Amino acid sequence: MKKLLVLCALTASSAVCANTPISFDEMKDIDVQDISQLQIDGKTKVGDVLSGEAVSKGQIIIGDNGLSAYEATGEVLIQLASFADADEVAKAHGLTLKQAYKSFYVVTASEQNLTAVIDNLKKDGTVVSANLGLKNLNTKIN
């Protein structure tokens, strides 16, 4: 009887609480659906870029959390090994050097598919890293 009374009380209280605000402490233990299971039509997700989807200048990329957005600037950020010649690397890959700082370089490519440019750079033995230049669009939740 005591268990039945507690069960009835819990059932009634959940109906009352359903229309009240929820605190962070109540939400932190709730499972959230992974963004990869959501369909976001017309936009590229970061995970798609990492798996090799073509990216071109001006393309919008949605963060894996589904809340942030970035725009591809058309630039590629590369880091070269200390013995590498930036001019030679740029010439070999059809790139234009735009900016330099120590072993880091910002380059632009005439090729539209920036993912292919990055893949080719990563095959070069003098390139330590190559990444898309992304502009944070500062999307926020109100």
Tab-separated table of N, CA and C in Angstrom:
chain	number	residue	atom	x	y	z
A	1	MET	N	0.814	-1.189	0.000
A	1	MET	CA	0.000	0.000	0.000
A	1	MET	C	0.864	1.261	0.000
A	2	LYS	N	1.942	1.221	0.781
A	2	LYS	CA	2.838	2.360	0.871
A	2	LYS	C	3.500	2.613	-0.497
A	3	LYS	N	3.892	1.527	-1.179
A	3	LYS	CA	4.508	1.661	-2.497
A	3	LYS	C	3.511	2.222	-3.504
A	4	LEU	N	2.259	1.803	-3.425
A	4	LEU	CA	1.227	2.298	-4.321
A	4	LEU	C	1.001	3.794	-4.108
A	5	LEU	N	1.012	4.223	-2.870
A	5	LEU	CA	0.834	5.635	-2.549
A	5	LEU	C	1.991	6.474	-3.101
A	6	VAL	N	3.225	5.966	-2.966
A	6	VAL	CA	4.397	6.665	-3.489
A	6	VAL	C	4.315	6.726	-5.020
A	7	LEU	N	3.921	5.630	-5.648
A	7	LEU	CA	3.785	5.589	-7.100
A	7	LEU	C	2.742	6.595	-7.594
A	8	CYS	N	1.615	6.667	-6.917
A	8	CYS	CA	0.568	7.637	-7.275
A	8	CYS	C	1.074	9.071	-7.101
A	9	ALA	N	1.807	9.315	-6.036
A	9	ALA	CA	2.340	10.651	-5.783
A	9	ALA	C	3.349	11.051	-6.867
A	10	LEU	N	4.212	10.111	-7.264
A	10	LEU	CA	5.193	10.407	-8.309
A	10	LEU	C	4.515	10.663	-9.648
A	11	THR	N	3.488	9.897	-9.956
A	11	THR	CA	2.755	10.082	-11.213
A	11	THR	C	2.084	11.442	-11.243
A	12	ALA	N	1.456	11.815	-10.174
A	12	ALA	CA	0.773	13.103	-10.107
A	12	ALA	C	1.773	14.253	-10.151
A	13	SER	N	2.899	14.100	-9.486
A	13	SER	CA	3.869	15.191	-9.453
A	13	SER	C	4.526	15.395	-10.807
A	14	SER	N	4.692	14.349	-11.601
A	14	SER	CA	5.310	14.528	-12.915
A	14	SER	C	4.410	15.324	-13.844
A	15	ALA	N	3.109	15.167	-13.697
A	15	ALA	CA	2.176	15.946	-14.512
A	15	ALA	C	2.230	17.414	-14.122
A	16	VAL	N	2.408	17.688	-12.851
A	16	VAL	CA	2.487	19.065	-12.378
A	16	VAL	C	3.807	19.692	-12.818
A	17	CYS	N	4.892	18.947	-12.748
A	17	CYS	CA	6.215	19.474	-13.074
A	17	CYS	C	6.444	19.627	-14.569
A	18	ALA	N	5.634	18.992	-15.388
A	18	ALA	CA	5.857	19.021	-16.828
A	18	ALA	C	5.790	20.427	-17.406
A	19	ASN	N	5.067	21.320	-16.795
A	19	ASN	CA	4.923	22.678	-17.318
A	19	ASN	C	5.785	23.695	-16.587
A	20	THR	N	6.705	23.267	-15.774
A	20	THR	CA	7.587	24.182	-15.057
A	20	THR	C	8.953	24.198	-15.722
A	21	PRO	N	9.713	25.283	-15.584
A	21	PRO	CA	11.057	25.352	-16.184
A	21	PRO	C	11.957	24.237	-15.652
A	22	ILE	N	12.889	23.827	-16.494
A	22	ILE	CA	13.821	22.754	-16.143
A	22	ILE	C	15.187	23.372	-15.903
A	23	SER	N	15.844	22.954	-14.844
A	23	SER	CA	17.164	23.498	-14.519
A	23	SER	C	18.260	22.702	-15.228
A	24	PHE	N	19.469	23.261	-15.229
A	24	PHE	CA	20.619	22.587	-15.819
A	24	PHE	C	20.880	21.254	-15.137
A	25	ASP	N	20.766	21.218	-13.817
A	25	ASP	CA	21.020	19.984	-13.072
A	25	ASP	C	20.086	18.859	-13.508
A	26	GLU	N	18.850	19.211	-13.833
A	26	GLU	CA	17.912	18.200	-14.299
A	26	GLU	C	18.242	17.741	-15.721
A	27	MET	N	18.802	18.632	-16.528
A	27	MET	CA	19.086	18.328	-17.932
A	27	MET	C	20.402	17.595	-18.149
A	28	LYS	N	21.364	17.738	-17.229
A	28	LYS	CA	22.702	17.215	-17.489
A	28	LYS	C	22.756	15.702	-17.625
A	29	ASP	N	21.786	14.986	-17.087
A	29	ASP	CA	21.793	13.525	-17.168
A	29	ASP	C	20.948	12.983	-18.317
A	30	ILE	N	20.375	13.856	-19.115
A	30	ILE	CA	19.528	13.423	-20.226
A	30	ILE	C	20.400	13.135	-21.440
A	31	ASP	N	20.138	12.012	-22.112
A	31	ASP	CA	20.868	11.673	-23.329
A	31	ASP	C	20.434	12.587	-24.453
A	32	VAL	N	21.417	13.087	-25.212
A	32	VAL	CA	21.151	13.981	-26.327
A	32	VAL	C	21.464	13.225	-27.617
A	33	GLN	N	20.612	13.390	-28.612
A	33	GLN	CA	20.807	12.708	-29.882
A	33	GLN	C	22.039	13.247	-30.591
A	34	ASP	N	22.860	12.373	-31.143
A	34	ASP	CA	24.064	12.748	-31.856
A	34	ASP	C	23.700	13.471	-33.145
A	35	ILE	N	24.459	14.517	-33.489
A	35	ILE	CA	24.189	15.316	-34.678
A	35	ILE	C	24.256	14.490	-35.947
A	36	SER	N	25.069	13.429	-35.967
A	36	SER	CA	25.191	12.608	-37.176
A	36	SER	C	23.885	11.917	-37.523
A	37	GLN	N	22.961	11.823	-36.576
A	37	GLN	CA	21.672	11.186	-36.827
A	37	GLN	C	20.639	12.180	-37.336
A	38	LEU	N	20.956	13.473	-37.297
A	38	LEU	CA	20.030	14.502	-37.761
A	38	LEU	C	20.254	14.785	-39.240
A	39	GLN	N	19.220	15.118	-39.958
A	39	GLN	CA	19.328	15.469	-41.370
A	39	GLN	C	19.377	16.987	-41.489
A	40	ILE	N	20.510	17.514	-41.930
A	40	ILE	CA	20.651	18.952	-42.128
A	40	ILE	C	20.822	19.162	-43.632
A	41	ASP	N	19.726	19.426	-44.328
A	41	ASP	CA	19.750	19.547	-45.779
A	41	ASP	C	20.418	20.839	-46.221
A	42	GLY	N	21.213	20.740	-47.279
A	42	GLY	CA	21.800	21.917	-47.900
A	42	GLY	C	23.052	22.453	-47.222
A	43	LYS	N	23.459	21.898	-46.122
A	43	LYS	CA	24.649	22.375	-45.430
A	43	LYS	C	25.612	21.212	-45.215
A	44	THR	N	26.884	21.512	-45.242
A	44	THR	CA	27.911	20.514	-44.999
A	44	THR	C	28.234	20.504	-43.519
A	45	LYS	N	28.429	19.322	-42.951
A	45	LYS	CA	28.813	19.213	-41.550
A	45	LYS	C	30.323	19.006	-41.462
A	46	VAL	N	30.905	19.378	-40.338
A	46	VAL	CA	32.342	19.220	-40.131
A	46	VAL	C	32.755	17.767	-40.361
A	47	GLY	N	31.958	16.827	-39.888
A	47	GLY	CA	32.271	15.404	-40.083
A	47	GLY	C	32.358	15.028	-41.547
A	48	ASP	N	31.527	15.649	-42.394
A	48	ASP	CA	31.574	15.382	-43.833
A	48	ASP	C	32.881	15.898	-44.424
A	49	VAL	N	33.317	17.061	-43.964
A	49	VAL	CA	34.567	17.636	-44.444
A	49	VAL	C	35.723	16.727	-44.061
A	50	LEU	N	35.716	16.239	-42.828
A	50	LEU	CA	36.787	15.377	-42.371
A	50	LEU	C	36.819	14.056	-43.129
A	51	SER	N	35.680	13.626	-43.663
A	51	SER	CA	35.648	12.368	-44.407
A	51	SER	C	35.874	12.587	-45.899
A	52	GLY	N	36.216	13.815	-46.317
A	52	GLY	CA	36.647	14.055	-47.685
A	52	GLY	C	35.669	14.750	-48.613
A	53	GLU	N	34.549	15.242	-48.120
A	53	GLU	CA	33.609	15.951	-48.997
A	53	GLU	C	34.257	17.218	-49.534
A	54	ALA	N	33.985	17.526	-50.791
A	54	ALA	CA	34.554	18.711	-51.428
A	54	ALA	C	34.046	19.980	-50.751
A	55	VAL	N	34.953	20.931	-50.560
A	55	VAL	CA	34.613	22.233	-49.971
A	55	VAL	C	35.160	23.306	-50.890
A	56	SER	N	34.337	24.326	-51.172
A	56	SER	CA	34.784	25.436	-52.010
A	56	SER	C	34.632	26.755	-51.248
A	57	LYS	N	35.248	27.799	-51.791
A	57	LYS	CA	35.217	29.116	-51.154
A	57	LYS	C	33.770	29.572	-50.954
A	58	GLY	N	33.476	30.088	-49.753
A	58	GLY	CA	32.149	30.603	-49.442
A	58	GLY	C	31.171	29.563	-48.929
A	59	GLN	N	31.553	28.300	-48.961
A	59	GLN	CA	30.652	27.241	-48.504
A	59	GLN	C	30.461	27.315	-46.992
A	60	ILE	N	29.236	27.107	-46.528
A	60	ILE	CA	28.920	27.123	-45.102
A	60	ILE	C	29.066	25.713	-44.554
A	61	ILE	N	29.748	25.598	-43.427
A	61	ILE	CA	29.974	24.306	-42.772
A	61	ILE	C	29.376	24.381	-41.374
A	62	ILE	N	28.521	23.425	-41.065
A	62	ILE	CA	27.859	23.367	-39.764
A	62	ILE	C	28.714	22.539	-38.819
A	63	GLY	N	28.947	23.037	-37.594
A	63	GLY	CA	29.716	22.302	-36.594
A	63	GLY	C	29.028	21.000	-36.225
A	64	ASP	N	29.807	20.041	-35.751
A	64	ASP	CA	29.245	18.737	-35.380
A	64	ASP	C	28.186	18.851	-34.298
A	65	ASN	N	28.220	19.921	-33.512
A	65	ASN	CA	27.200	20.100	-32.473
A	65	ASN	C	25.884	20.620	-33.048
A	66	GLY	N	25.881	21.005	-34.318
A	66	GLY	CA	24.675	21.505	-34.957
A	66	GLY	C	24.345	22.940	-34.603
A	67	LEU	N	25.163	23.575	-33.795
A	67	LEU	CA	24.868	24.923	-33.317
A	67	LEU	C	25.805	25.985	-33.877
A	68	SER	N	26.999	25.596	-34.261
A	68	SER	CA	27.966	26.567	-34.766
A	68	SER	C	28.062	26.458	-36.292
A	69	ALA	N	28.445	27.570	-36.928
A	69	ALA	CA	28.571	27.594	-38.379
A	69	ALA	C	29.840	28.336	-38.775
A	70	TYR	N	30.461	27.860	-39.859
A	70	TYR	CA	31.707	28.432	-40.351
A	70	TYR	C	31.599	28.610	-41.859
A	71	GLU	N	32.312	29.601	-42.381
A	71	GLU	CA	32.359	29.815	-43.818
A	71	GLU	C	33.771	29.544	-44.304
A	72	ALA	N	33.906	28.757	-45.356
A	72	ALA	CA	35.219	28.490	-45.944
A	72	ALA	C	35.701	29.768	-46.627
A	73	THR	N	36.877	30.255	-46.226
A	73	THR	CA	37.405	31.519	-46.728
A	73	THR	C	38.055	31.386	-48.101
A	74	GLY	N	38.343	30.166	-48.514
A	74	GLY	CA	39.066	29.954	-49.759
A	74	GLY	C	40.566	29.879	-49.532
A	75	GLU	N	40.971	30.029	-48.291
A	75	GLU	CA	42.385	29.943	-47.925
A	75	GLU	C	42.679	28.591	-47.283
A	76	VAL	N	43.944	28.203	-47.359
A	76	VAL	CA	44.415	26.989	-46.708
A	76	VAL	C	45.569	27.391	-45.806
A	77	LEU	N	45.550	26.884	-44.589
A	77	LEU	CA	46.605	27.169	-43.616
A	77	LEU	C	47.542	25.974	-43.585
A	78	ILE	N	48.816	26.219	-43.849
A	78	ILE	CA	49.769	25.113	-43.856
A	78	ILE	C	50.934	25.404	-42.914
A	79	GLN	N	51.489	24.328	-42.397
A	79	GLN	CA	52.723	24.424	-41.624
A	79	GLN	C	53.757	23.588	-42.363
A	80	LEU	N	54.908	24.183	-42.605
A	80	LEU	CA	55.967	23.489	-43.327
A	80	LEU	C	57.082	23.069	-42.392
A	81	ALA	N	57.764	22.013	-42.763
A	81	ALA	CA	58.941	21.563	-42.019
A	81	ALA	C	60.000	22.663	-42.102
A	82	SER	N	60.902	22.678	-41.140
A	82	SER	CA	61.898	23.760	-41.061
A	82	SER	C	62.798	23.825	-42.290
A	83	PHE	N	63.015	22.720	-42.973
A	83	PHE	CA	63.895	22.691	-44.142
A	83	PHE	C	63.161	23.011	-45.455
A	84	ALA	N	61.853	23.202	-45.411
A	84	ALA	CA	61.057	23.411	-46.627
A	84	ALA	C	61.174	24.833	-47.144
A	85	ASP	N	61.063	24.981	-48.448
A	85	ASP	CA	61.037	26.284	-49.100
A	85	ASP	C	59.586	26.575	-49.481
A	86	ALA	N	59.002	27.581	-48.866
A	86	ALA	CA	57.588	27.893	-49.069
A	86	ALA	C	57.275	28.221	-50.525
A	87	ASP	N	58.177	28.946	-51.191
A	87	ASP	CA	57.950	29.302	-52.596
A	87	ASP	C	57.896	28.058	-53.476
A	88	GLU	N	58.773	27.112	-53.221
A	88	GLU	CA	58.797	25.866	-54.006
A	88	GLU	C	57.540	25.031	-53.765
A	89	VAL	N	57.106	24.944	-52.517
A	89	VAL	CA	55.897	24.182	-52.191
A	89	VAL	C	54.681	24.831	-52.865
A	90	ALA	N	54.584	26.143	-52.768
A	90	ALA	CA	53.466	26.857	-53.387
A	90	ALA	C	53.458	26.639	-54.902
A	91	LYS	N	54.615	26.759	-55.535
A	91	LYS	CA	54.724	26.578	-56.985
A	91	LYS	C	54.352	25.147	-57.386
A	92	ALA	N	54.810	24.174	-56.623
A	92	ALA	CA	54.553	22.762	-56.937
A	92	ALA	C	53.068	22.413	-56.859
A	93	HIS	N	52.327	23.127	-56.029
A	93	HIS	CA	50.900	22.825	-55.829
A	93	HIS	C	49.971	23.868	-56.453
A	94	GLY	N	50.537	24.822	-57.204
A	94	GLY	CA	49.721	25.840	-57.864
A	94	GLY	C	49.054	26.788	-56.886
A	95	LEU	N	49.754	27.129	-55.817
A	95	LEU	CA	49.205	27.980	-54.760
A	95	LEU	C	49.835	29.369	-54.802
A	96	THR	N	49.150	30.312	-54.204
A	96	THR	CA	49.680	31.670	-54.069
A	96	THR	C	49.889	31.939	-52.588
A	97	LEU	N	51.128	32.315	-52.225
A	97	LEU	CA	51.413	32.655	-50.830
A	97	LEU	C	50.765	33.990	-50.500
A	98	LYS	N	50.042	34.021	-49.410
A	98	LYS	CA	49.339	35.236	-49.016
A	98	LYS	C	49.947	35.852	-47.760
A	99	GLN	N	50.316	34.995	-46.805
A	99	GLN	CA	50.835	35.487	-45.534
A	99	GLN	C	51.740	34.422	-44.923
A	100	ALA	N	52.712	34.858	-44.125
A	100	ALA	CA	53.630	33.919	-43.484
A	100	ALA	C	53.932	34.361	-42.064
A	101	TYR	N	54.097	33.367	-41.186
A	101	TYR	CA	54.533	33.606	-39.809
A	101	TYR	C	55.297	32.373	-39.354
A	102	LYS	N	56.612	32.538	-39.166
A	102	LYS	CA	57.499	31.433	-38.812
A	102	LYS	C	57.322	30.302	-39.819
A	103	SER	N	56.868	29.116	-39.390
A	103	SER	CA	56.712	27.987	-40.322
A	103	SER	C	55.276	27.816	-40.801
A	104	PHE	N	54.413	28.816	-40.532
A	104	PHE	CA	52.997	28.756	-40.914
A	104	PHE	C	52.745	29.696	-42.095
A	105	TYR	N	51.911	29.235	-43.027
A	105	TYR	CA	51.633	30.010	-44.230
A	105	TYR	C	50.145	29.972	-44.551
A	106	VAL	N	49.648	31.092	-45.051
A	106	VAL	CA	48.290	31.159	-45.574
A	106	VAL	C	48.441	31.218	-47.079
A	107	VAL	N	47.770	30.285	-47.768
A	107	VAL	CA	47.857	30.217	-49.218
A	107	VAL	C	46.453	30.204	-49.811
A	108	THR	N	46.364	30.610	-51.073
A	108	THR	CA	45.107	30.504	-51.809
A	108	THR	C	45.355	29.629	-53.029
A	109	ALA	N	44.297	29.005	-53.509
A	109	ALA	CA	44.403	28.107	-54.645
A	109	ALA	C	43.435	28.531	-55.734
A	110	SER	N	43.815	28.292	-56.980
A	110	SER	CA	42.898	28.572	-58.086
A	110	SER	C	41.877	27.434	-58.213
A	111	GLU	N	42.215	26.263	-57.700
A	111	GLU	CA	41.295	25.116	-57.739
A	111	GLU	C	40.117	25.354	-56.785
A	112	GLN	N	38.924	25.015	-57.230
A	112	GLN	CA	37.722	25.231	-56.425
A	112	GLN	C	37.610	24.259	-55.262
A	113	ASN	N	38.015	23.005	-55.446
A	113	ASN	CA	37.886	21.979	-54.414
A	113	ASN	C	39.048	22.090	-53.420
A	114	LEU	N	38.807	22.783	-52.318
A	114	LEU	CA	39.860	23.001	-51.322
A	114	LEU	C	40.254	21.714	-50.602
A	115	THR	N	39.339	20.769	-50.518
A	115	THR	CA	39.645	19.486	-49.883
A	115	THR	C	40.716	18.749	-50.681
A	116	ALA	N	40.626	18.801	-52.001
A	116	ALA	CA	41.629	18.157	-52.860
A	116	ALA	C	42.988	18.835	-52.696
A	117	VAL	N	42.981	20.169	-52.561
A	117	VAL	CA	44.230	20.913	-52.346
A	117	VAL	C	44.893	20.450	-51.053
A	118	ILE	N	44.098	20.327	-49.995
A	118	ILE	CA	44.625	19.891	-48.696
A	118	ILE	C	45.150	18.463	-48.776
A	119	ASP	N	44.405	17.589	-49.435
A	119	ASP	CA	44.852	16.195	-49.581
A	119	ASP	C	46.187	16.113	-50.300
A	120	ASN	N	46.351	16.906	-51.377
A	120	ASN	CA	47.621	16.914	-52.115
A	120	ASN	C	48.755	17.472	-51.270
A	121	LEU	N	48.469	18.506	-50.490
A	121	LEU	CA	49.502	19.075	-49.621
A	121	LEU	C	49.958	18.075	-48.559
A	122	LYS	N	49.013	17.329	-48.012
A	122	LYS	CA	49.353	16.361	-46.965
A	122	LYS	C	50.234	15.229	-47.483
A	123	LYS	N	50.217	14.995	-48.791
A	123	LYS	CA	51.072	13.963	-49.391
A	123	LYS	C	52.499	14.465	-49.591
A	124	ASP	N	52.681	15.776	-49.528
A	124	ASP	CA	53.999	16.384	-49.696
A	124	ASP	C	54.806	16.164	-48.420
A	125	GLY	N	55.996	15.666	-48.545
A	125	GLY	CA	56.829	15.342	-47.386
A	125	GLY	C	57.285	16.534	-46.564
A	126	THR	N	57.153	17.745	-47.108
A	126	THR	CA	57.594	18.939	-46.375
A	126	THR	C	56.454	19.623	-45.627
A	127	VAL	N	55.219	19.175	-45.855
A	127	VAL	CA	54.055	19.790	-45.213
A	127	VAL	C	53.744	19.046	-43.914
A	128	VAL	N	53.842	19.763	-42.796
A	128	VAL	CA	53.556	19.181	-41.477
A	128	VAL	C	52.046	19.074	-41.271
A	129	SER	N	51.307	20.136	-41.641
A	129	SER	CA	49.846	20.112	-41.527
A	129	SER	C	49.238	21.049	-42.565
A	130	ALA	N	47.985	20.744	-42.934
A	130	ALA	CA	47.241	21.579	-43.874
A	130	ALA	C	45.780	21.554	-43.453
A	131	ASN	N	45.185	22.742	-43.342
A	131	ASN	CA	43.803	22.850	-42.862
A	131	ASN	C	43.052	23.930	-43.622
A	132	LEU	N	41.731	23.778	-43.659
A	132	LEU	CA	40.871	24.793	-44.261
A	132	LEU	C	40.916	26.079	-43.454
A	133	GLY	N	40.892	27.204	-44.145
A	133	GLY	CA	40.711	28.489	-43.477
A	133	GLY	C	39.213	28.687	-43.282
A	134	LEU	N	38.778	28.782	-42.035
A	134	LEU	CA	37.355	28.922	-41.738
A	134	LEU	C	37.090	30.204	-40.965
A	135	LYS	N	36.008	30.886	-41.333
A	135	LYS	CA	35.570	32.097	-40.633
A	135	LYS	C	34.396	31.698	-39.745
A	136	ASN	N	34.518	31.952	-38.444
A	136	ASN	CA	33.438	31.642	-37.516
A	136	ASN	C	32.307	32.641	-37.727
A	137	LEU	N	31.109	32.132	-38.005
A	137	LEU	CA	29.955	33.008	-38.239
A	137	LEU	C	29.254	33.419	-36.955
A	138	ASN	N	29.821	33.023	-35.818
A	138	ASN	CA	29.323	33.426	-34.496
A	138	ASN	C	27.820	33.194	-34.327
A	139	THR	N	27.365	32.019	-34.691
A	139	THR	CA	25.962	31.689	-34.472
A	139	THR	C	25.732	31.458	-32.985
A	140	LYS	N	24.591	31.919	-32.477
A	140	LYS	CA	24.312	31.828	-31.044
A	140	LYS	C	22.883	31.356	-30.829
A	141	ILE	N	22.661	30.807	-29.684
A	141	ILE	CA	21.303	30.407	-29.290
A	141	ILE	C	20.748	31.464	-28.371
A	142	ASN	N	19.574	31.961	-28.661
A	142	ASN	CA	18.961	32.978	-27.788
A	142	ASN	C	18.186	32.331	-26.673
